[in-house]
XYZ file of C-alpha atoms in Angstrom:
588
model
C -2.544 -34.091 41.505
C 0.049 -33.234 38.857
C 1.000 -36.814 38.042
C -2.610 -37.893 37.429
C -3.221 -34.842 35.272
C -0.148 -35.552 33.166
C -1.197 -39.186 32.673
C -4.561 -37.998 31.448
C -2.946 -35.365 29.175
C -0.525 -37.959 27.867
C -3.390 -40.306 26.951
C -5.047 -37.400 25.114
C -1.748 -36.787 23.266
C -1.691 -40.447 22.257
C -5.172 -40.191 20.789
C -4.233 -37.033 18.896
C -0.939 -38.451 17.670
C -2.143 -41.726 16.231
C -4.175 -40.180 13.357
C -1.088 -38.152 12.386
C 1.024 -41.241 11.792
C 1.622 -41.990 8.087
C 0.569 -45.608 7.374
C 0.931 -45.632 3.594
C 3.935 -47.851 2.845
C 4.797 -45.968 -0.314
C 5.192 -42.653 1.548
C 8.657 -41.344 2.370
C 7.247 -40.590 5.810
C 5.895 -44.102 6.471
C 5.741 -44.627 10.223
C 6.453 -40.994 11.076
C 3.990 -38.583 12.647
C 3.142 -35.428 10.771
C 3.916 -32.031 12.273
C 0.594 -30.163 11.843
C 2.315 -26.834 11.171
C 4.309 -28.103 8.171
C 2.592 -31.299 7.034
C 5.942 -33.129 7.204
C 7.160 -35.854 9.549
C 10.435 -34.897 11.220
C 12.988 -36.496 13.525
C 13.304 -33.612 15.966
C 12.714 -33.324 19.710
C 9.810 -30.836 19.623
C 7.219 -31.383 16.867
C 8.904 -34.533 15.556
C 8.190 -38.238 15.789
C 10.422 -38.785 18.893
C 8.010 -36.664 20.947
C 5.071 -38.837 19.932
C 7.190 -41.885 20.692
C 7.683 -40.572 24.238
C 3.939 -40.142 24.608
C 3.237 -43.624 23.280
C 6.069 -45.293 25.149
C 5.098 -43.885 28.538
C 1.509 -44.967 27.949
C 2.530 -48.518 27.045
C 4.544 -49.121 30.218
C 2.445 -47.138 32.697
C -0.275 -49.203 34.440
C -2.125 -45.952 35.140
C -2.601 -45.280 31.387
C -5.604 -46.331 29.355
C -3.095 -47.625 26.738
C -1.072 -49.838 29.074
C 0.415 -52.707 27.010
C -1.940 -51.874 24.137
C -0.923 -54.130 21.200
C -2.005 -51.743 18.460
C -0.078 -48.862 20.047
C 2.956 -51.143 20.309
C 2.792 -51.762 16.540
C 2.572 -48.025 15.895
C 5.594 -47.388 18.156
C 7.591 -49.965 16.227
C 6.746 -48.277 12.941
C 7.789 -44.916 14.384
C 11.121 -46.309 15.562
C 11.760 -47.659 12.042
C 10.952 -44.224 10.540
C 13.430 -42.557 12.865
C 16.159 -45.025 11.843
C 15.483 -44.541 8.137
C 15.665 -40.780 8.453
C 18.932 -40.684 10.341
C 21.762 -39.430 8.096
C 24.733 -41.657 7.307
C 26.902 -39.478 9.566
C 24.587 -40.264 12.502
C 22.996 -36.843 12.702
C 19.441 -35.648 12.026
C 18.041 -32.545 10.369
C 15.288 -31.079 12.544
C 13.306 -29.387 9.757
C 14.237 -25.813 10.483
C 17.437 -23.931 9.691
C 19.904 -26.573 10.972
C 20.883 -29.509 8.728
C 22.983 -32.520 9.710
C 22.918 -30.873 13.118
C 24.926 -32.291 16.027
C 23.130 -30.184 18.676
C 19.667 -31.055 17.364
C 20.750 -34.683 17.294
C 21.852 -34.223 20.908
C 18.366 -32.979 21.906
C 16.883 -36.160 20.431
C 19.539 -38.321 22.095
C 18.712 -36.908 25.544
C 14.995 -37.648 25.136
C 15.414 -40.934 23.265
C 17.886 -42.369 25.775
C 15.535 -41.626 28.688
C 12.646 -43.287 26.880
C 14.906 -46.249 26.054
C 15.766 -46.612 29.745
C 12.093 -46.453 30.742
C 10.999 -49.050 28.166
C 13.941 -51.301 28.986
C 13.162 -51.154 32.706
C 9.603 -52.297 32.083
C 10.830 -55.779 31.151
C 7.932 -56.171 28.693
C 9.341 -58.549 26.099
C 7.152 -57.389 23.140
C 9.025 -54.077 23.313
C 12.316 -55.743 22.344
C 12.194 -54.878 18.564
C 11.485 -51.218 19.454
C 14.376 -51.175 21.895
C 16.726 -52.659 19.316
C 15.818 -49.915 16.834
C 16.219 -47.189 19.435
C 19.576 -48.523 20.623
C 20.824 -48.707 17.020
C 19.783 -45.086 16.418
C 21.599 -43.981 19.574
C 24.701 -45.956 18.676
C 24.806 -44.411 15.216
C 24.850 -40.900 16.755
C 28.235 -41.509 18.421
C 30.437 -40.139 15.585
C 28.338 -37.022 15.175
C 28.408 -36.150 18.848
C 32.066 -37.014 19.437
C 33.136 -34.765 16.541
C 30.218 -32.339 16.086
C 30.027 -28.655 16.948
C 27.315 -26.149 17.828
C 25.857 -22.751 17.030
C 24.765 -21.289 20.355
C 25.939 -21.169 23.965
C 23.248 -23.527 25.319
C 24.027 -26.113 22.638
C 27.254 -26.933 24.458
C 25.392 -28.108 27.540
C 22.890 -30.102 25.440
C 25.824 -31.848 23.791
C 27.373 -32.594 27.205
C 24.109 -34.079 28.450
C 23.826 -36.226 25.318
C 27.434 -37.365 25.612
C 26.652 -38.407 29.192
C 23.581 -40.319 28.043
C 25.563 -42.177 25.415
C 28.383 -42.948 27.837
C 25.883 -44.495 30.237
C 24.722 -46.802 27.429
C 27.932 -47.564 25.552
C 30.864 -46.432 27.653
C 33.945 -45.079 25.865
C 36.540 -42.495 26.866
C 36.049 -40.451 23.684
C 32.609 -39.367 24.912
C 33.980 -38.177 28.246
C 36.883 -36.401 26.595
C 34.548 -34.527 24.262
C 32.353 -33.458 27.171
C 35.459 -32.270 29.041
C 36.443 -30.156 26.025
C 33.065 -28.382 26.042
C 33.067 -27.947 29.823
C 36.600 -26.514 29.727
C 35.122 -23.414 28.048
C 33.577 -22.478 31.398
C 30.100 -21.416 32.441
C 28.538 -18.448 30.626
C 26.552 -17.117 33.583
C 26.685 -13.946 35.694
C 26.865 -13.999 39.517
C 23.161 -13.097 39.558
C 22.272 -16.138 37.446
C 21.843 -14.730 33.924
C 22.807 -17.059 31.075
C 24.347 -15.591 27.910
C 21.195 -15.734 25.786
C 18.972 -13.976 28.400
C 16.191 -16.294 27.198
C 13.977 -16.788 30.247
C 11.195 -18.385 28.203
C 13.237 -21.090 26.469
C 16.998 -21.445 26.657
C 17.681 -20.703 30.320
C 15.510 -23.686 31.194
C 17.331 -25.724 28.535
C 20.733 -24.873 30.039
C 19.431 -25.701 33.511
C 18.041 -29.176 32.805
C 20.865 -30.192 30.491
C 23.492 -29.275 33.079
C 21.578 -31.257 35.684
C 21.705 -34.280 33.398
C 25.397 -33.651 32.674
C 26.189 -33.285 36.373
C 24.596 -36.641 37.079
C 25.846 -38.589 34.097
C 29.388 -37.187 34.043
C 29.772 -37.144 37.841
C 30.344 -33.383 37.843
C 28.263 -32.054 40.783
C 29.881 -28.624 40.417
C 27.745 -28.135 37.288
C 24.706 -27.694 39.557
C 25.997 -24.420 40.989
C 25.213 -22.251 37.931
C 21.821 -23.989 37.694
C 21.038 -22.966 41.300
C 22.013 -19.391 40.451
C 19.631 -19.251 37.520
C 16.745 -20.919 39.360
C 17.038 -18.414 42.203
C 17.153 -15.533 39.710
C 14.014 -16.754 38.012
C 12.104 -16.129 41.239
C 12.181 -12.442 40.235
C 11.225 -12.960 36.611
C 7.613 -14.085 36.834
C 4.642 -11.769 36.394
C 1.580 -12.132 38.660
C -0.268 -14.044 35.919
C 2.502 -16.655 35.803
C 3.916 -15.202 32.572
C 7.714 -15.264 32.349
C 9.557 -11.989 31.690
C 10.782 -12.291 28.090
C 10.943 -8.544 27.303
C 14.728 -8.488 27.022
C 15.475 -11.945 25.586
C 18.323 -12.446 23.135
C 16.462 -15.281 21.386
C 13.116 -16.009 19.712
C 11.090 -15.895 22.931
C 11.546 -12.092 22.946
C 8.208 -10.565 23.799
C 6.249 -13.818 23.490
C 4.163 -15.500 26.202
C 5.924 -18.240 28.169
C 5.241 -19.675 31.599
C 7.238 -21.547 34.215
C 6.443 -25.059 32.927
C 9.882 -25.679 31.316
C 11.425 -25.114 34.735
C 9.444 -27.872 36.462
C 12.108 -30.568 36.210
C 15.045 -28.326 37.225
C 13.159 -26.921 40.223
C 11.772 -30.307 41.265
C 15.120 -32.127 40.923
C 17.065 -29.588 42.943
C 14.287 -29.027 45.474
C 14.463 -32.735 46.280
C 18.249 -32.783 46.325
C 18.750 -29.572 48.309
C 15.654 -29.520 50.517
C 15.321 -25.820 49.614
C 11.808 -24.441 50.318
C 12.242 -21.661 47.742
C 13.011 -24.177 44.979
C 10.156 -26.328 46.274
C 7.731 -23.424 46.032
C 8.847 -22.608 42.517
C 8.458 -26.274 41.556
C 4.854 -26.154 42.780
C 4.205 -23.026 40.676
C 5.860 -24.571 37.614
C 3.785 -27.724 38.092
C 0.595 -25.662 38.102
C 1.597 -24.277 34.698
C 2.269 -27.700 33.135
C -0.408 -28.546 30.592
C 1.213 -31.580 28.953
C 4.224 -33.850 29.565
C 6.440 -31.831 27.216
C 8.680 -32.490 24.256
C 10.970 -35.485 23.923
C 14.127 -33.985 25.454
C 12.347 -32.808 28.616
C 9.341 -35.102 28.885
C 8.171 -34.732 32.497
C 6.149 -37.956 32.568
C 9.102 -40.024 31.381
C 11.173 -38.616 34.248
C 8.338 -39.095 36.748
C 8.127 -42.773 35.809
C 11.899 -43.115 36.107
C 11.990 -41.096 39.364
C 8.591 -41.305 41.124
C 9.706 -38.806 43.790
C 9.464 -36.104 41.102
C 5.686 -36.308 41.356
C 5.928 -34.223 44.535
C 5.223 -32.853 47.028
C 8.576 -31.236 47.515
C 8.205 -29.939 51.046
C 6.427 -31.274 54.173
C 3.945 -28.403 53.962
C 2.950 -27.354 50.415
C 1.454 -24.116 51.738
C 4.733 -23.034 53.310
C 6.577 -24.004 50.115
C 4.363 -21.766 47.976
C 4.715 -18.919 50.507
C 8.475 -19.079 50.066
C 8.085 -17.398 46.660
C 8.087 -13.600 47.123
C 5.201 -11.538 45.778
C 6.677 -8.120 46.654
C 10.220 -7.103 45.829
C 12.541 -4.693 44.021
C 15.549 -6.434 42.543
C 18.343 -5.279 40.231
C 19.961 -8.103 38.264
C 23.555 -7.700 37.087
C 23.768 -4.260 38.641
C 27.232 -5.016 40.006
C 28.389 -7.142 37.079
C 31.636 -5.748 35.579
C 30.325 -5.983 32.061
C 32.487 -3.217 30.597
C 35.591 -5.041 31.753
C 34.601 -8.175 29.864
C 33.642 -6.216 26.762
C 37.017 -4.488 26.906
C 38.724 -7.860 26.526
C 36.793 -8.764 23.396
C 39.358 -7.353 20.945
C 42.041 -9.586 22.434
C 39.883 -12.658 21.728
C 40.940 -12.365 18.079
C 37.582 -12.798 16.343
C 37.340 -9.043 15.567
C 33.656 -9.074 16.435
C 32.762 -11.497 13.669
C 31.562 -15.049 14.073
C 29.438 -17.063 11.627
C 26.131 -18.912 11.999
C 25.713 -17.403 15.495
C 26.084 -14.129 17.359
C 28.380 -12.808 20.070
C 25.626 -11.852 22.568
C 27.413 -8.729 23.760
C 24.265 -7.946 25.766
C 25.331 -10.664 28.212
C 25.084 -9.346 31.766
C 23.266 -6.136 30.888
C 21.392 -4.815 33.951
C 17.681 -5.428 34.467
C 15.455 -4.125 37.262
C 12.379 -6.026 38.456
C 9.695 -4.544 40.702
C 6.663 -6.449 41.848
C 3.916 -5.528 44.263
C 0.997 -7.953 44.247
C -0.695 -7.776 40.849
C 1.644 -5.064 39.489
C 4.879 -6.060 37.805
C 7.445 -3.714 36.226
C 10.616 -4.416 34.226
C 13.309 -1.889 33.302
C 15.976 -3.214 30.960
C 19.027 -2.405 28.879
C 20.494 -3.627 25.573
C 17.108 -4.437 24.114
C 14.549 -2.554 21.962
C 12.367 -1.964 25.054
C 13.428 -0.120 28.145
C 10.223 -0.371 30.233
C 7.347 -2.871 30.503
C 4.475 -3.155 32.949
C 1.730 -5.582 33.938
C -1.106 -4.384 36.144
C -3.950 -6.775 36.814
C -5.369 -7.699 33.414
C -3.605 -4.851 31.577
C -0.329 -5.330 29.736
C 1.970 -2.528 28.659
C 4.281 -4.907 26.804
C 6.938 -2.373 25.916
C 7.987 1.253 25.867
C 10.601 1.781 23.159
C 12.632 4.692 21.846
C 13.525 4.869 18.151
C 14.979 7.582 15.954
C 16.146 8.499 12.466
C 19.675 9.195 13.710
C 20.809 5.606 13.207
C 17.453 4.374 11.942
C 15.906 1.954 14.379
C 15.599 1.435 18.091
C 17.859 3.175 20.596
C 18.789 0.541 23.192
C 19.726 1.716 26.674
C 23.285 0.688 27.493
C 23.498 1.688 31.145
C 21.184 1.693 34.135
C 21.726 3.083 37.634
C 19.520 3.504 40.667
C 18.464 6.990 41.674
C 18.852 8.175 45.233
C 15.377 8.310 46.671
C 13.983 5.714 44.279
C 13.771 5.045 40.594
C 16.262 4.470 37.810
C 18.197 6.385 35.198
C 18.857 4.684 31.868
C 21.046 6.023 29.099
C 21.888 5.033 25.547
C 24.283 6.565 23.052
C 24.747 6.116 19.333
C 27.531 7.403 17.103
C 27.485 7.942 13.388
C 30.024 9.493 11.038
C 31.417 9.595 7.550
C 34.541 8.183 5.957
C 37.152 9.845 3.784
C 39.021 8.448 0.749
C 41.476 5.581 1.131
C 45.045 6.803 0.969
C 46.629 6.116 -2.397
C 49.358 3.904 -1.009
C 46.747 1.670 0.616
C 44.619 1.124 -2.480
C 44.491 -2.362 -4.045
C 45.676 -2.923 -7.618
C 42.083 -3.244 -8.763
C 41.462 0.443 -8.086
C 43.638 1.362 -11.092
C 41.762 -0.936 -13.479
C 38.551 -0.192 -15.425
C 36.578 -2.104 -12.747
C 37.129 -1.300 -9.070
C 34.632 -3.177 -6.882
C 33.611 -1.402 -3.682
C 34.063 -4.606 -1.690
C 37.763 -4.819 -2.567
C 38.594 -1.470 -1.032
C 40.231 -1.482 2.442
C 37.394 0.378 4.167
C 39.051 -0.125 7.576
C 41.705 2.378 6.460
C 39.302 5.257 5.802
C 39.558 8.303 8.038
C 36.465 9.060 10.158
C 34.984 12.554 9.646
C 32.081 14.584 11.046
C 31.153 12.033 13.684
C 27.942 12.853 15.555
C 26.640 11.507 18.867
C 22.992 10.995 19.750
C 22.288 10.311 23.399
C 19.014 9.489 25.135
C 18.572 9.722 28.892
C 15.548 8.334 30.705
C 14.564 8.706 34.311
C 11.901 6.232 35.425
C 10.582 7.084 38.875
C 7.676 5.433 40.749
C 5.473 7.140 43.278
C 5.755 5.998 46.862
C 2.668 3.772 46.567
C 3.713 2.419 43.137
C 0.485 3.617 41.509
C 2.246 6.116 39.243
C 5.385 5.981 37.139
C 7.022 9.075 35.638
C 9.151 8.608 32.538
C 11.363 11.629 31.889
C 12.931 11.247 28.429
C 15.529 13.713 27.134
C 17.782 14.082 24.085
C 19.604 17.223 22.952
C 21.860 16.752 19.945
C 22.044 16.721 16.976
C 19.132 19.036 16.392
C 16.072 17.989 14.410
C 16.364 14.242 14.962
C 12.912 12.758 14.505
C 12.342 10.489 17.505
C 9.485 8.261 18.470
C 8.363 6.607 21.673
C 6.214 3.543 21.104
C 3.862 2.230 23.794
C 2.971 -1.356 22.965
C -0.205 -2.686 24.645
C -1.700 -6.166 24.601
C -4.249 -6.759 21.849
C -6.817 -8.064 24.379
C -7.563 -4.607 25.779
C -9.069 -1.428 24.378
C -7.859 2.174 24.130
C -10.784 4.209 25.359
C -9.526 7.808 25.398
C -6.915 10.145 23.972
C -6.730 12.074 20.687
C -5.273 9.642 18.185
C -4.304 9.797 14.489
C -4.487 6.632 12.462
C -1.002 5.286 11.626
C -1.895 1.770 10.412
C -3.762 -1.310 11.663
C -3.918 -1.126 15.496
C -1.422 1.730 15.377
C -1.986 5.384 16.317
C -0.105 8.615 16.851
C -0.995 10.162 20.200
C -1.492 13.886 19.618
C -3.353 15.123 22.727
C -5.457 14.237 25.742
C -5.186 11.520 28.373
C -4.596 8.086 26.873
C -6.451 5.251 28.604
C -6.037 1.532 28.011
C -8.514 -0.830 29.679
C -8.771 -4.595 30.090
C -10.731 -6.806 32.474
C -11.756 -3.946 34.747
C -8.167 -2.638 35.133
C -6.688 0.352 33.384
C -3.483 2.262 32.593
C -3.559 6.009 31.906
C -0.861 8.033 30.177
C -0.372 11.799 30.105
C 2.143 13.723 28.024
C 1.002 13.655 24.392
C 2.945 15.504 21.729
C 2.983 15.760 17.946
C 6.387 17.188 16.949
C 6.273 15.411 13.542
C 3.832 13.222 11.632
C 5.976 10.195 10.749
C 4.000 6.980 11.244
C 7.102 4.820 11.753
C 10.870 4.809 12.028
C 12.798 2.827 9.436
C 14.339 -0.377 10.903
C 12.162 -0.138 14.039
C 9.734 -2.931 13.277
C 6.724 -2.662 15.529
C 5.163 -5.930 16.694
C 1.985 -7.310 15.162
C -1.011 -8.508 17.161
C -0.593 -5.607 19.571
C -2.021 -2.129 19.981
C 0.714 0.484 19.467
C 0.529 4.157 20.383
C 3.276 6.443 19.085
C 4.548 9.646 20.648
C 6.448 11.813 18.153
C 9.318 13.997 19.389
C 12.008 16.189 17.757
C 15.360 17.048 19.274
C 16.092 18.854 21.442
C 13.355 17.538 23.726
C 12.858 17.060 27.439
C 9.663 15.093 27.759
C 7.725 13.733 30.718
C 5.157 10.969 30.386
C 3.116 10.009 33.433
C 1.728 6.484 33.767
C -1.097 5.992 36.276
C -2.587 2.677 37.323
C -6.094 1.739 38.387
C -6.557 1.204 42.149
C -5.296 -2.088 43.514
C -7.908 -4.779 43.980
């Protein structure tokens, strides 16, 4: 049972956390727990002391824990709460230990987790916890100015702030908190009709937006906020590989290309499965529960919520088997295929920011189309507006990415458009432009241009005339065989002539390349010059045909190939019209 497993994992986390607590009174970190990766005690919601406090607090008030009402653990929790108070800035914010300092959104993450733990400890009625509760309440109260006035960096931060504002309103009341939440919510939901959030971060930030909007919907009495969450949760059904790995190949955040599973989605799926009685959400909750290996970080601690809401322990449907069967294992789904993305992009100039914002990014890849195909243990992703355009999982083998890069505008060539082909398959296309700029007209020159020193950065470059503009276009047809055992990639580019181009095939490091004529290009990197390329892992294999050696460059500037992978490069020179065939081992 999931609940019993999490109680056991939580007790293990308590045992691991206690030795990391600093007990030397002279230390600046006295009472805090050390993050093993940095050797520093932080007040953040992931590797910081509040996460250990959630582990310790749930153990103290849970009769099923080996640490239930343990006096020594209580003393340690009190020390931790004092550390958190001491390390809160005078403005009420915290600095998480990474790039954000005096950060309202990172403070909000802590507030969401801290307030839930506060509620759980307070509910227990165990009087010895009173000093801890007083410290926690004081910390939360001190955050009020930072959250009522503070801003954010990223789209999902807005929903974290709204959830935190709701948590604080539940504790302290106050119209200012509700008004600030209304200001954030007035900006509208950044989600496509198919359920894609702005950051396209299936491994991290989509789940963050989902759970935070659920909290906000409850705490602010805004049930309409659950609708975008439902959209995303239904979309995620099509973004899980057979192994349980989440599709992160096209993420706009740091989960890009890294392994993530469904575990962060457990609470969103479980909460809405119970509320809606939806067997699909129930089935996904079961799958997410199977992936859970620990209670989680402070802001989304599953065990804290299970103790507050015992029904979240499951099951979520009368028949667990039927719930699991509700999750499809064979499908072909295009996400955002009908989204009018160009229309939104066309309105960007009128927004007035001229394409420049600071400490963040515009995420113009929002709503770019993605195709997902799954058939049993084979899973394929075709994607746009990302360095990769094709990725494949087959049994134990992982073709993590197929990427096109060139020296035209040095770096990757992202595909900007994707359409379905009549009869099956997809056509993807990407275009880059590059030109030169003439002299600034005399009447537009600044006064500094007539002085002995004329800095380049003072010239009005926007006034230069464009000359000799060139266009480099790549077109890719990706077509599966009828049985899905073969994929044909037809890659073509014509102009300008003599553009050195490279296709990179990125395989998981766990497998081995067992055939093909290869030239060394660096550690775990080869140029594929001839023969049939074969990659094997766990009894499964992927074969590629279509080698070519049009040039001998071992890399393309600005196209940084991933480490801890096996990369095979296919070197092309324009004009080219190249076909690469990908064959898969027989289905088990």
